[in-house]
Amino acid sequence: MKIIYTVSSIVLALIILYSLLMHNISSHILKQNTVYPVETAAQTAPSEERICPKNYYTILTIDGGGTRGLIPLTYLKYLEQYNPNGTANIFNLMGGISTGAIIVAALSKVQPDMPDTYHFTAKQISDLYKKESPDFFSQSIIYRIISLNGLIMPLFNSYNKNNFFKINFKNTTLKNLTNHVALFAYDIKHKNILIFCNWIKCDNSLNQYSIADIVSGATSVMGVYAPVMFSTHAHQIKYNIADLGLIINNPAYMTVRLAAKICPDVQHYVVLSLGTGNYPEMSSNQESYHWGLTQWMPNLIAATTETNSEAASEYLSFFMRHELSTIPDNQLPKLIYIRLNPVLDWNDSKSFATSPENLDYFEKKSYEDINKNKQLLQCIATIRIKDELTSECKEQLLNYIHLQRSPYFAISLPGIFKN
């Protein structure tokens, strides 16, 4: 009896100690992930009227995908060779989800003392991804034990990720970005999609929060990182921000809708939608047939994001094909939707992969796809400069969109450009 009593006392003491430790860690995570408005000097957001082109409104959208953000960055490095003023000068509007939100925000950040010079190039962001991503997706042994490897707490501690954003974005807010941007996130509290945007007629009530806090929340995949609490100075929680990627991972449709509201009278919307890799074969049927919860959970994020990314892409492609069936072959449709998303091998395409071999693989597959689309990308890089197309550029666009034709496409889709 004495031995049983002693063992029971030890077990009880360990349970109490573990509970206290969990409480302290949870309180620390809550404090670490609660953010407040940033006080900045008043600055007018870019106006819609002065930036609307007459003919071609160019749009960049970037999917979520963790370290696979290196894939769209590789395309953008190539684009910047043909427009050295930066990606933000190539596109009228840029939208991103998760890792795409990081890239869009970074590409739109200007030098504090040089408002006409962008702070980051695509190459610089790519180099930061390679250098810093191992710290984003790492666990200390103690944290792994306490969290039961992500079973009862977020899989990763947010500190390194959030600190990286604070160092690189500082107190930059949406108002400080000169280009039009839309950063998409999910509000757990109200179960809504939040759009962080920086033009006059969008919801500017969120402009008071820093870019660092916005992208921290927009990259907090549920279960992987703790969400970010957006609080008022009176300590009232307004939003509980998480990554939108599990619900919608391709921001193209939402961004095009925003563009149609900003500049409704443009002749053509040219959309470059950059994915973070397409892996059509996740596993063999024989393998997945025997999977249970523990086998499916690590693959759930990839399966979900891949499916909803392609669904959004198909919708816009269908809309473009529908218009193609109503216009002459030598005429461009109102929506020119270009989707570039290289095929990856499932075993080498995990969102949290940080080994040099994996990161090199992402770049390699991107360059292979770039080599197939060089002239098309060169065309896109120059459209905004003169708001017109060369004959060669128009031919490239026509060749691409006519490859998307579907002989059996006959359904009518709701108008994407109707408010």
Coordinates of C-alpha atoms in Angstrom, one line a residue:
M1 CA 0.0 0.0 0.0
K2 CA 2.8 2.3 0.9
I3 CA 4.4 1.8 -2.6
I4 CA 1.1 2.5 -4.3
Y5 CA 0.6 5.6 -2.3
T6 CA 4.1 6.9 -3.1
V7 CA 3.7 6.2 -6.8
S8 CA 0.3 7.9 -6.8
S9 CA 1.7 10.9 -5.1
I10 CA 4.5 11.2 -7.6
V11 CA 2.1 10.8 -10.5
L12 CA -0.2 13.5 -9.0
A13 CA 2.7 15.8 -8.5
L14 CA 3.8 15.3 -12.1
I15 CA 0.3 16.0 -13.4
I16 CA 0.1 19.2 -11.3
L17 CA 3.6 20.3 -12.5
Y18 CA 2.7 19.6 -16.1
S19 CA -0.6 21.5 -15.7
L20 CA 1.2 24.5 -14.3
L21 CA 3.8 24.3 -17.0
M22 CA 1.1 24.1 -19.7
H23 CA -0.8 27.1 -18.2
N24 CA 2.4 29.2 -18.2
I25 CA 3.2 28.2 -21.8
S26 CA -0.3 28.9 -23.0
S27 CA -0.3 32.3 -21.3
H28 CA 3.0 33.1 -22.9
I29 CA 1.8 32.0 -26.4
L30 CA -1.4 34.2 -25.9
K31 CA 0.7 37.2 -24.9
Q32 CA 3.2 36.6 -27.7
N33 CA 0.4 36.4 -30.3
T34 CA -1.7 39.3 -29.2
V35 CA -1.1 42.5 -31.2
Y36 CA -2.3 46.1 -31.1
P37 CA -2.7 48.9 -33.5
V38 CA 0.4 50.7 -34.6
E39 CA 0.4 54.5 -34.3
T40 CA 1.9 55.9 -37.5
A41 CA 2.0 59.3 -39.3
A42 CA -1.1 59.9 -41.4
Q43 CA -0.6 58.9 -45.0
T44 CA -3.1 58.8 -47.8
A45 CA -3.7 55.4 -49.4
P46 CA -3.2 55.1 -53.2
S47 CA -6.3 56.4 -55.0
E48 CA -8.1 54.3 -57.6
E49 CA -8.6 57.1 -60.1
R50 CA -5.0 58.0 -60.7
I51 CA -3.8 54.4 -61.4
C52 CA -6.5 53.0 -63.7
P53 CA -5.1 52.2 -67.1
K54 CA -7.2 52.4 -70.2
N55 CA -6.4 49.0 -71.8
Y56 CA -4.6 46.5 -69.6
Y57 CA -4.9 46.1 -65.9
T58 CA -2.2 43.7 -64.7
I59 CA -2.8 41.4 -61.6
L60 CA -0.4 39.1 -59.7
T61 CA -1.8 36.5 -57.4
I62 CA 0.3 34.0 -55.3
D63 CA -1.0 30.9 -53.6
G64 CA -0.1 29.7 -50.1
G65 CA 2.3 26.8 -49.7
G66 CA 4.9 27.4 -47.0
T67 CA 8.5 27.0 -48.2
R68 CA 7.1 26.3 -51.7
G69 CA 6.9 30.1 -51.9
L70 CA 10.3 29.7 -53.5
I71 CA 8.4 28.6 -56.6
P72 CA 6.5 31.9 -57.4
L73 CA 9.6 33.8 -56.3
T74 CA 11.6 32.0 -59.0
Y75 CA 9.1 33.2 -61.6
L76 CA 9.3 36.7 -60.2
K77 CA 13.1 36.7 -60.3
Y78 CA 12.8 36.0 -64.0
L79 CA 10.2 38.7 -64.5
E80 CA 12.4 41.3 -62.8
Q81 CA 15.2 40.7 -65.3
Y82 CA 12.9 42.5 -67.8
N83 CA 11.6 45.2 -65.5
P84 CA 14.4 46.0 -63.0
N85 CA 12.2 48.6 -61.2
G86 CA 10.7 45.7 -59.3
T87 CA 7.7 43.4 -59.4
A88 CA 5.4 46.0 -57.9
N89 CA 6.0 48.1 -61.1
I90 CA 4.9 45.2 -63.3
F91 CA 1.5 44.8 -61.7
N92 CA -1.4 47.2 -60.8
L93 CA -2.7 44.9 -58.1
M94 CA -1.1 42.0 -56.2
G95 CA -2.9 39.5 -53.9
G96 CA -1.6 36.7 -51.8
I97 CA -2.6 34.1 -49.3
S98 CA -0.3 32.7 -46.6
T99 CA 3.3 32.5 -48.1
G100 CA 1.9 34.5 -51.0
A101 CA 0.9 37.3 -48.5
I102 CA 4.5 37.5 -47.3
I103 CA 5.8 37.8 -50.8
V104 CA 3.3 40.4 -51.9
A105 CA 3.8 42.6 -48.8
A106 CA 7.6 42.3 -49.1
L107 CA 7.6 43.2 -52.8
S108 CA 5.5 46.3 -52.1
K109 CA 7.6 47.7 -49.2
V110 CA 9.5 50.8 -50.1
Q111 CA 12.7 52.2 -48.6
P112 CA 11.9 54.6 -45.7
D113 CA 14.0 57.4 -47.1
M114 CA 13.5 56.5 -50.8
P115 CA 9.8 56.2 -51.5
D116 CA 10.4 55.4 -55.2
T117 CA 12.7 52.4 -54.4
Y118 CA 11.4 49.1 -53.3
H119 CA 13.0 47.5 -50.3
F120 CA 13.1 43.9 -51.5
T121 CA 13.7 42.3 -54.8
A122 CA 12.3 38.8 -55.6
K123 CA 15.9 37.5 -55.3
Q124 CA 16.4 39.0 -51.9
I125 CA 13.2 37.5 -50.6
S126 CA 14.2 34.1 -52.1
D127 CA 17.5 34.2 -50.3
L128 CA 15.7 35.0 -47.0
Y129 CA 13.4 32.0 -47.5
K130 CA 16.4 29.8 -47.9
K131 CA 18.2 31.2 -44.9
E132 CA 15.4 31.6 -42.4
S133 CA 12.8 28.9 -43.2
P134 CA 14.6 26.2 -41.1
D135 CA 14.0 28.4 -38.1
F136 CA 10.3 28.7 -39.0
F137 CA 9.6 25.0 -38.9
S138 CA 11.8 23.8 -36.1
Q139 CA 11.0 22.5 -32.6
S140 CA 13.1 22.4 -29.5
I141 CA 13.2 19.0 -27.8
I142 CA 11.4 20.5 -24.7
Y143 CA 8.6 22.0 -26.8
R144 CA 8.2 18.8 -28.7
I145 CA 7.8 16.8 -25.5
I146 CA 5.4 19.3 -23.8
S147 CA 3.3 19.7 -26.9
L148 CA 3.3 15.9 -27.6
N149 CA 4.7 16.8 -31.0
G150 CA 1.8 19.1 -31.8
L151 CA -0.9 16.9 -30.5
I152 CA -2.1 19.2 -27.7
M153 CA -0.5 22.5 -28.8
P154 CA 0.5 24.1 -32.1
L155 CA 3.1 22.1 -33.9
F156 CA 5.6 24.9 -34.0
N157 CA 6.4 27.9 -31.7
S158 CA 5.5 31.1 -33.5
Y159 CA 8.4 33.1 -32.0
N160 CA 10.9 32.8 -34.7
K161 CA 8.4 33.4 -37.5
N162 CA 6.9 36.5 -35.8
N163 CA 10.2 37.9 -34.9
F164 CA 11.5 37.6 -38.5
F165 CA 8.5 39.6 -39.7
K166 CA 9.0 42.3 -37.0
I167 CA 12.7 42.7 -38.0
N168 CA 12.0 42.9 -41.7
F169 CA 8.8 44.9 -41.8
K170 CA 9.2 46.9 -38.5
N171 CA 6.2 49.2 -38.1
T172 CA 5.3 49.3 -41.8
T173 CA 1.5 49.4 -42.3
L174 CA -0.7 48.9 -45.3
K175 CA -0.8 52.7 -45.8
N176 CA 3.0 52.7 -46.3
L177 CA 2.8 50.4 -49.3
T178 CA 2.8 52.3 -52.5
N179 CA 1.4 49.6 -54.7
H180 CA -2.2 48.2 -54.4
V181 CA -2.1 45.0 -52.4
A182 CA -4.7 42.6 -51.0
L183 CA -3.6 40.2 -48.2
F184 CA -6.1 37.5 -47.4
A185 CA -6.6 35.8 -44.0
Y186 CA -9.2 33.9 -42.0
D187 CA -10.9 35.3 -38.9
I188 CA -11.6 32.4 -36.6
K189 CA -13.7 34.6 -34.2
H190 CA -16.3 35.6 -36.8
K191 CA -15.7 32.8 -39.3
N192 CA -15.1 35.3 -42.1
I193 CA -12.5 36.0 -44.8
L194 CA -10.6 39.2 -44.0
I195 CA -9.1 41.3 -46.8
F196 CA -6.3 43.6 -45.8
C197 CA -6.1 46.2 -48.6
N198 CA -4.7 49.7 -49.0
W199 CA -6.8 51.8 -51.3
I200 CA -9.4 54.4 -50.5
K201 CA -12.6 52.4 -51.1
C202 CA -11.6 49.2 -49.4
D203 CA -12.1 48.5 -45.7
N204 CA -9.4 50.7 -44.2
S205 CA -10.3 49.9 -40.6
L206 CA -7.5 47.3 -40.6
N207 CA -4.8 49.7 -41.8
Q208 CA -3.8 50.6 -38.3
Y209 CA -2.2 47.1 -37.8
S210 CA 1.4 46.5 -38.9
I211 CA 2.3 44.4 -41.9
A212 CA 4.4 42.2 -39.6
D213 CA 1.3 41.4 -37.5
I214 CA -0.9 40.9 -40.6
V215 CA 1.5 38.4 -42.2
S216 CA 2.1 36.7 -38.9
G217 CA -1.6 36.0 -38.7
A218 CA -2.0 35.2 -42.4
T219 CA 0.6 32.5 -42.1
S220 CA -0.7 30.9 -38.9
V221 CA -2.0 27.6 -40.2
M222 CA -4.5 26.2 -37.7
G223 CA -2.8 23.5 -35.7
V224 CA 0.6 24.4 -37.0
Y225 CA 1.0 27.9 -35.5
A226 CA -1.1 29.7 -32.9
P227 CA -3.4 32.3 -34.4
V228 CA -2.8 36.0 -33.9
M229 CA -5.2 38.0 -31.8
F230 CA -5.9 41.5 -33.1
S231 CA -6.8 43.6 -30.1
T232 CA -7.7 47.2 -29.5
H233 CA -5.8 49.4 -27.1
A234 CA -8.6 48.7 -24.6
H235 CA -7.6 45.0 -24.8
Q236 CA -10.7 43.9 -26.6
I237 CA -10.1 41.1 -29.2
K238 CA -11.4 42.3 -32.6
Y239 CA -10.2 39.4 -34.7
N240 CA -8.5 36.0 -34.3
I241 CA -6.4 35.7 -37.5
A242 CA -5.3 32.4 -39.1
D243 CA -4.1 31.2 -42.4
L244 CA -6.8 31.1 -45.1
G245 CA -5.1 28.4 -47.1
L246 CA -7.0 25.4 -45.7
I247 CA -10.2 27.1 -47.0
I248 CA -9.1 29.0 -50.0
N249 CA -5.5 28.7 -51.2
N250 CA -5.7 30.4 -54.6
P251 CA -6.5 34.2 -54.3
A252 CA -7.0 34.8 -58.0
Y253 CA -10.8 34.9 -58.1
M254 CA -11.0 37.2 -55.0
T255 CA -8.3 39.5 -56.4
V256 CA -9.9 39.8 -59.8
R257 CA -13.2 40.8 -58.1
L258 CA -11.4 43.5 -56.3
A259 CA -9.7 44.7 -59.5
A260 CA -13.1 45.0 -61.2
K261 CA -14.2 47.3 -58.4
I262 CA -11.1 49.4 -58.5
C263 CA -11.0 49.9 -62.2
P264 CA -14.3 48.7 -63.7
D265 CA -13.8 50.3 -67.2
V266 CA -10.6 48.6 -68.2
Q267 CA -10.6 46.8 -71.5
H268 CA -8.6 43.7 -70.3
Y269 CA -7.6 42.2 -67.0
V270 CA -4.3 40.3 -67.3
V271 CA -3.9 37.9 -64.4
L272 CA -0.7 36.0 -63.6
S273 CA -1.7 33.4 -61.1
L274 CA 1.4 31.7 -59.6
G275 CA 0.9 28.4 -57.7
T276 CA 3.3 26.8 -55.3
G277 CA 3.4 23.4 -57.0
N278 CA 0.9 20.9 -58.3
Y279 CA 1.3 17.2 -57.2
P280 CA -1.5 15.2 -58.9
E281 CA -0.4 11.9 -57.3
M282 CA -0.2 12.2 -53.5
S283 CA 0.0 8.5 -52.9
S284 CA -0.9 5.2 -54.5
N285 CA -4.4 3.8 -53.9
Q286 CA -2.9 0.8 -52.2
E287 CA -1.1 3.0 -49.6
S288 CA -4.0 5.3 -48.8
Y289 CA -6.4 2.4 -48.5
H290 CA -4.7 1.4 -45.3
W291 CA -4.3 4.9 -43.8
G292 CA -5.9 5.9 -40.6
L293 CA -6.1 9.3 -38.8
T294 CA -2.4 9.4 -38.0
Q295 CA -1.4 8.8 -41.6
W296 CA -4.0 11.2 -43.1
M297 CA -3.4 14.2 -40.8
P298 CA 0.1 15.1 -42.1
N299 CA -1.3 15.0 -45.6
L300 CA -4.5 16.8 -44.9
I301 CA -3.1 20.3 -45.4
A302 CA -1.5 19.4 -48.8
A303 CA -4.6 17.6 -50.0
T304 CA -7.0 20.5 -49.0
T305 CA -4.9 23.3 -50.4
E306 CA -4.2 21.5 -53.6
T307 CA -7.8 20.8 -54.2
N308 CA -9.2 24.3 -53.5
S309 CA -6.3 26.0 -55.5
E310 CA -7.2 24.1 -58.6
A311 CA -10.9 24.6 -58.1
A312 CA -10.4 28.4 -58.1
S313 CA -8.1 28.2 -61.1
E314 CA -10.6 26.1 -63.0
Y315 CA -13.4 28.6 -62.4
L316 CA -11.4 31.5 -63.9
S317 CA -10.3 29.3 -66.8
F318 CA -13.9 28.3 -67.5
F319 CA -14.9 31.9 -67.4
M320 CA -12.2 32.9 -69.9
R321 CA -13.0 29.9 -72.2
H322 CA -16.7 30.9 -72.2
E323 CA -15.9 34.3 -73.4
L324 CA -13.5 32.9 -76.1
S325 CA -16.4 31.0 -77.6
T326 CA -18.2 34.4 -78.2
I327 CA -15.4 36.4 -79.8
P328 CA -13.2 36.2 -83.0
D329 CA -10.0 34.1 -82.7
N330 CA -7.7 37.1 -83.1
Q331 CA -9.4 39.0 -80.2
L332 CA -8.4 38.9 -76.6
P333 CA -11.0 38.2 -73.9
K334 CA -11.7 40.7 -71.1
L335 CA -10.2 38.3 -68.6
I336 CA -6.8 36.9 -69.6
Y337 CA -6.0 34.3 -67.0
I338 CA -2.5 32.8 -67.0
R339 CA -1.9 30.0 -64.5
L340 CA 1.7 28.8 -63.9
N341 CA 2.1 26.0 -61.4
P342 CA 4.8 23.3 -62.0
V343 CA 4.2 19.7 -61.3
L344 CA 6.1 18.3 -58.3
D345 CA 6.8 14.9 -57.0
W346 CA 4.8 14.4 -53.8
N347 CA 7.7 13.1 -51.8
D348 CA 9.7 16.3 -52.4
S349 CA 6.9 18.8 -52.1
K350 CA 6.0 19.2 -48.4
S351 CA 5.1 22.7 -47.3
F352 CA 7.4 22.5 -44.3
A353 CA 10.4 21.1 -46.2
T354 CA 13.5 23.1 -45.4
S355 CA 16.4 20.9 -46.5
P356 CA 18.7 22.5 -49.1
E357 CA 17.8 19.5 -51.4
N358 CA 14.1 20.3 -51.1
L359 CA 14.5 24.0 -51.7
D360 CA 16.8 23.4 -54.7
Y361 CA 14.2 21.1 -56.1
F362 CA 11.5 23.8 -55.9
E363 CA 13.7 26.2 -57.9
K364 CA 14.7 23.5 -60.4
K365 CA 11.1 22.6 -61.2
S366 CA 10.2 26.3 -61.5
Y367 CA 13.1 26.9 -64.0
E368 CA 11.9 24.0 -66.0
D369 CA 8.5 25.6 -66.3
I370 CA 9.9 29.0 -67.0
N371 CA 11.8 27.6 -69.9
K372 CA 8.5 26.6 -71.5
N373 CA 7.0 30.1 -70.9
K374 CA 9.9 32.5 -71.4
Q375 CA 8.3 34.7 -74.1
L376 CA 4.9 34.7 -72.3
L377 CA 6.6 36.0 -69.1
Q378 CA 8.6 38.6 -71.0
C379 CA 5.4 39.8 -72.4
I380 CA 3.7 40.1 -69.0
A381 CA 6.8 42.0 -67.6
T382 CA 6.3 44.9 -70.1
I383 CA 2.5 45.3 -70.4
R384 CA 2.0 47.9 -67.7
I385 CA 4.8 50.2 -68.9
K386 CA 3.1 51.4 -72.0
D387 CA -0.4 50.0 -71.5
E388 CA -0.3 48.4 -74.9
L389 CA 0.9 45.2 -76.5
T390 CA 3.4 44.6 -79.2
S391 CA 2.3 42.2 -81.9
E392 CA 4.6 39.5 -80.5
C393 CA 3.2 40.0 -77.0
K394 CA -0.4 39.7 -78.3
E395 CA 0.5 36.6 -80.2
Q396 CA 2.0 35.0 -77.0
L397 CA -1.2 35.8 -75.1
L398 CA -3.4 34.5 -77.8
N399 CA -1.4 31.3 -78.1
Y400 CA -1.7 30.7 -74.4
I401 CA -5.4 31.3 -74.0
H402 CA -6.3 29.3 -77.1
L403 CA -4.5 26.3 -75.6
Q404 CA -7.1 26.6 -72.8
R405 CA -10.0 26.2 -75.1
S406 CA -12.4 23.4 -74.3
P407 CA -14.5 22.1 -77.2
Y408 CA -17.1 20.8 -74.9
F409 CA -17.4 23.9 -72.7
A410 CA -20.9 25.2 -73.0
I411 CA -22.1 26.3 -69.6
S412 CA -22.8 29.9 -68.7
L413 CA -21.1 31.3 -65.6
P414 CA -22.2 34.2 -63.5
G415 CA -20.6 37.5 -64.4
I416 CA -17.3 38.0 -62.6
F417 CA -17.2 41.7 -63.3
K418 CA -20.7 42.5 -62.0
N419 CA -20.6 44.3 -58.6

